[in-house]
PDB file of C-alpha atoms in Angstrom:
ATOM      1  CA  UNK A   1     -15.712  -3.333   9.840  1.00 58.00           C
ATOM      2  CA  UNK A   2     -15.393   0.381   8.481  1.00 63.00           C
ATOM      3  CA  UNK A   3     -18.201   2.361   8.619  1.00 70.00           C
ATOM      4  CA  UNK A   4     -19.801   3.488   4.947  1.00 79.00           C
ATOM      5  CA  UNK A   5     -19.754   7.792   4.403  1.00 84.00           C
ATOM      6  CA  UNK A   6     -23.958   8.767   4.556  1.00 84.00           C
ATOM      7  CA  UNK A   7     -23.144  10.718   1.043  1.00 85.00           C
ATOM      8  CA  UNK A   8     -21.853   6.758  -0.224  1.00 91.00           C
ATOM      9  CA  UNK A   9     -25.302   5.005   0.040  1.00 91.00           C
ATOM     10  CA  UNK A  10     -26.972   7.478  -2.568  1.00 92.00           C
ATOM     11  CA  UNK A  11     -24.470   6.219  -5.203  1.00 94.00           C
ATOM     12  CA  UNK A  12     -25.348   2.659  -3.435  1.00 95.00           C
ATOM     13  CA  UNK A  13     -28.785   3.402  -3.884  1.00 94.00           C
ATOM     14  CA  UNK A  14     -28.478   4.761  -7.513  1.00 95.00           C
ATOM     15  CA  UNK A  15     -26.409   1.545  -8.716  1.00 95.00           C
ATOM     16  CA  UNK A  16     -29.408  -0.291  -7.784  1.00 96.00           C
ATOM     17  CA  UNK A  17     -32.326   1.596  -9.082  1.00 96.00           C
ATOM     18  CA  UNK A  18     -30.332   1.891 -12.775  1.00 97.00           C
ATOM     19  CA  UNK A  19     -29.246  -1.703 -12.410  1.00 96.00           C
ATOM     20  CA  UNK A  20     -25.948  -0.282 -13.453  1.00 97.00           C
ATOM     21  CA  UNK A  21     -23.211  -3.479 -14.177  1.00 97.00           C
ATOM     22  CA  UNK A  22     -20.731  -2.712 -12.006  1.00 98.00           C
ATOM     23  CA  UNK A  23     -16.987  -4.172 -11.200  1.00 98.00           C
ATOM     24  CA  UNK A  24     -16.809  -4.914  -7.427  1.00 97.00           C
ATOM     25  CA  UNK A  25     -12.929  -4.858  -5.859  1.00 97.00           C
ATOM     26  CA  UNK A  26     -13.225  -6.743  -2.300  1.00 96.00           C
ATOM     27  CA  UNK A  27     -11.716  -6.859   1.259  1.00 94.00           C
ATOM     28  CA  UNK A  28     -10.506  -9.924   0.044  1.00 96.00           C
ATOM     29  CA  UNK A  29      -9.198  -8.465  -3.256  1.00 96.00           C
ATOM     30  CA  UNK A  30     -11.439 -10.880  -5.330  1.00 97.00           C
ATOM     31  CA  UNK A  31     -13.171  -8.799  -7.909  1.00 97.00           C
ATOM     32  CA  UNK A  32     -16.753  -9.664  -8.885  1.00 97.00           C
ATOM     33  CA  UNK A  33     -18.813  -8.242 -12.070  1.00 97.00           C
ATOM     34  CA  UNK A  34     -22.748  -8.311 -11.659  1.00 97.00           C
ATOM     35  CA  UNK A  35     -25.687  -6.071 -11.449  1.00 98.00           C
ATOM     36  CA  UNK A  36     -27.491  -5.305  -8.392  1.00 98.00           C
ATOM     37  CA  UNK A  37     -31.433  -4.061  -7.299  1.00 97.00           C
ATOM     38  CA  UNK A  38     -31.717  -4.145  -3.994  1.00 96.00           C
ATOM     39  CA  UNK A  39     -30.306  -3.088  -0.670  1.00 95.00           C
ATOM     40  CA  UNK A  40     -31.119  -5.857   2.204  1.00 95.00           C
ATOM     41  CA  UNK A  41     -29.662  -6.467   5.511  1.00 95.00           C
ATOM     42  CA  UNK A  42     -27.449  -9.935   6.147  1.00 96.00           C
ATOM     43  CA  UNK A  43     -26.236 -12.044   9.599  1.00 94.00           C
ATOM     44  CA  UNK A  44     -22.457 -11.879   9.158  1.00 86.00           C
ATOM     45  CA  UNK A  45     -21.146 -14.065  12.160  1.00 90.00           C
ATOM     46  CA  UNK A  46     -24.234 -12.825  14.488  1.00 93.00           C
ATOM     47  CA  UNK A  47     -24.347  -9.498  13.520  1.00 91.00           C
ATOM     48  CA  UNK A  48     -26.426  -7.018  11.135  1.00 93.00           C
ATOM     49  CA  UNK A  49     -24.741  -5.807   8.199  1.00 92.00           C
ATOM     50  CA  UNK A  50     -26.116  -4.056   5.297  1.00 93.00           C
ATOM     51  CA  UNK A  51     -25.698  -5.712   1.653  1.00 95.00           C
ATOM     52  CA  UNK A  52     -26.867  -5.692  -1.975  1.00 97.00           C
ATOM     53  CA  UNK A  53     -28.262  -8.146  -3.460  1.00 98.00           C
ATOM     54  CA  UNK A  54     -28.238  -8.819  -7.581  1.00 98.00           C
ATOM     55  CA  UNK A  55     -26.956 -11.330 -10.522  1.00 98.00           C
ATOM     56  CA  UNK A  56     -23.383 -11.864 -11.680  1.00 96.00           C
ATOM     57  CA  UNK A  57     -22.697 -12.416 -15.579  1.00 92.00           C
ATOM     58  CA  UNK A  58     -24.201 -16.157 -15.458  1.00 95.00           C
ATOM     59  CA  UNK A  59     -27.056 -15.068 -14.012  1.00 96.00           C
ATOM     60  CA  UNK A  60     -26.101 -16.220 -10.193  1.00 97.00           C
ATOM     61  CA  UNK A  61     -27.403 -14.634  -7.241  1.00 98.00           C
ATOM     62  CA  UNK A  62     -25.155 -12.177  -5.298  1.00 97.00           C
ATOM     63  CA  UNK A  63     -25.391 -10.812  -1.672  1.00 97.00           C
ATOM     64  CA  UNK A  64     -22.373  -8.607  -0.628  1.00 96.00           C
ATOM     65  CA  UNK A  65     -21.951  -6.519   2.176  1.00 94.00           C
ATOM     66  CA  UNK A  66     -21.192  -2.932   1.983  1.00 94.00           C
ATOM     67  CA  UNK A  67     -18.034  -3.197   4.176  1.00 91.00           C
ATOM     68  CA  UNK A  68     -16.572  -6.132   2.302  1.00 93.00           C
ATOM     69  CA  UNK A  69     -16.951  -3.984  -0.948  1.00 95.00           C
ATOM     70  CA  UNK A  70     -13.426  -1.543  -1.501  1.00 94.00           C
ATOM     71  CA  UNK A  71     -14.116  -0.282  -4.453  1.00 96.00           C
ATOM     72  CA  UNK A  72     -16.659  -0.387  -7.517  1.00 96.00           C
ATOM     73  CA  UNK A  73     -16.478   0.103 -11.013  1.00 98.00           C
ATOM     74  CA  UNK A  74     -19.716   1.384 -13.447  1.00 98.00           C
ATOM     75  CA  UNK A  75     -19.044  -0.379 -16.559  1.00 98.00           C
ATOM     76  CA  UNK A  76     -22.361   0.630 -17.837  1.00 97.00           C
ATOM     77  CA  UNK A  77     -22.038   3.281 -20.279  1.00 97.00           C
ATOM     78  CA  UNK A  78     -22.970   7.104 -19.417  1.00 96.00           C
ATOM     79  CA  UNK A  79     -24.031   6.425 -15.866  1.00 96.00           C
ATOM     80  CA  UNK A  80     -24.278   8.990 -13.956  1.00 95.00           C
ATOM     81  CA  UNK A  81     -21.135   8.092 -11.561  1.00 96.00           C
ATOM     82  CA  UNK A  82     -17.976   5.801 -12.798  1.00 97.00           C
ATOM     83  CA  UNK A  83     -16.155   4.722  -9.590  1.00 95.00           C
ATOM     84  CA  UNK A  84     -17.271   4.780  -5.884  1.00 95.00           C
ATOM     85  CA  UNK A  85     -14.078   4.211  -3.195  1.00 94.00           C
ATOM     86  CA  UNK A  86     -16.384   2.743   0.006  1.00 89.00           C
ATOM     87  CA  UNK A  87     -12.741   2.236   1.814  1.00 79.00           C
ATOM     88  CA  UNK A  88     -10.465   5.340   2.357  1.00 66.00           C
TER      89      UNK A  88
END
């Protein structure tokens, strides 16, 4: 698990307050398109890991934790940030 930069959780915390739809590229190179709101913390084999939580484009819940996310894409128009590497 890679530790997340302290200046990457404001753009974390901005995606989620403007609901922004956003492109998600994973650790596992699945991509996944939804919208988040929240920040929460999940058990990931017996340890604490922080997440967001949201909807994909049917309307499913999400949960996906910051260190399995690579890369995300804003695919809302004129937000305030397009693209946010979490993985150097």
């Amino acid at each position: 698990m890679t530790p997340i930069k302290c200046s990457d959780y404001d753009f974390i915390e901005i995606l989620c307050m403007k609901q922004y739809e956003v492109k998600l590229m994973l650790v596992s190179s699945n991509e996944i398109q939804g919208r988040f709101n929240t920040t929460c913390y999940i058990n990931v084999e017996g340890k604490k890991q922080e997440a967001i939580k949201g909807i994909d484009k049917q309307q499913q819940p999400l949960v996906i934790a910051l260190s399995d996310i690579v890369r995300l894409d804003v695919l809302t128009p004129n937000a305030l940030f397009s693209h946010l590497s979490l993985i150097d």
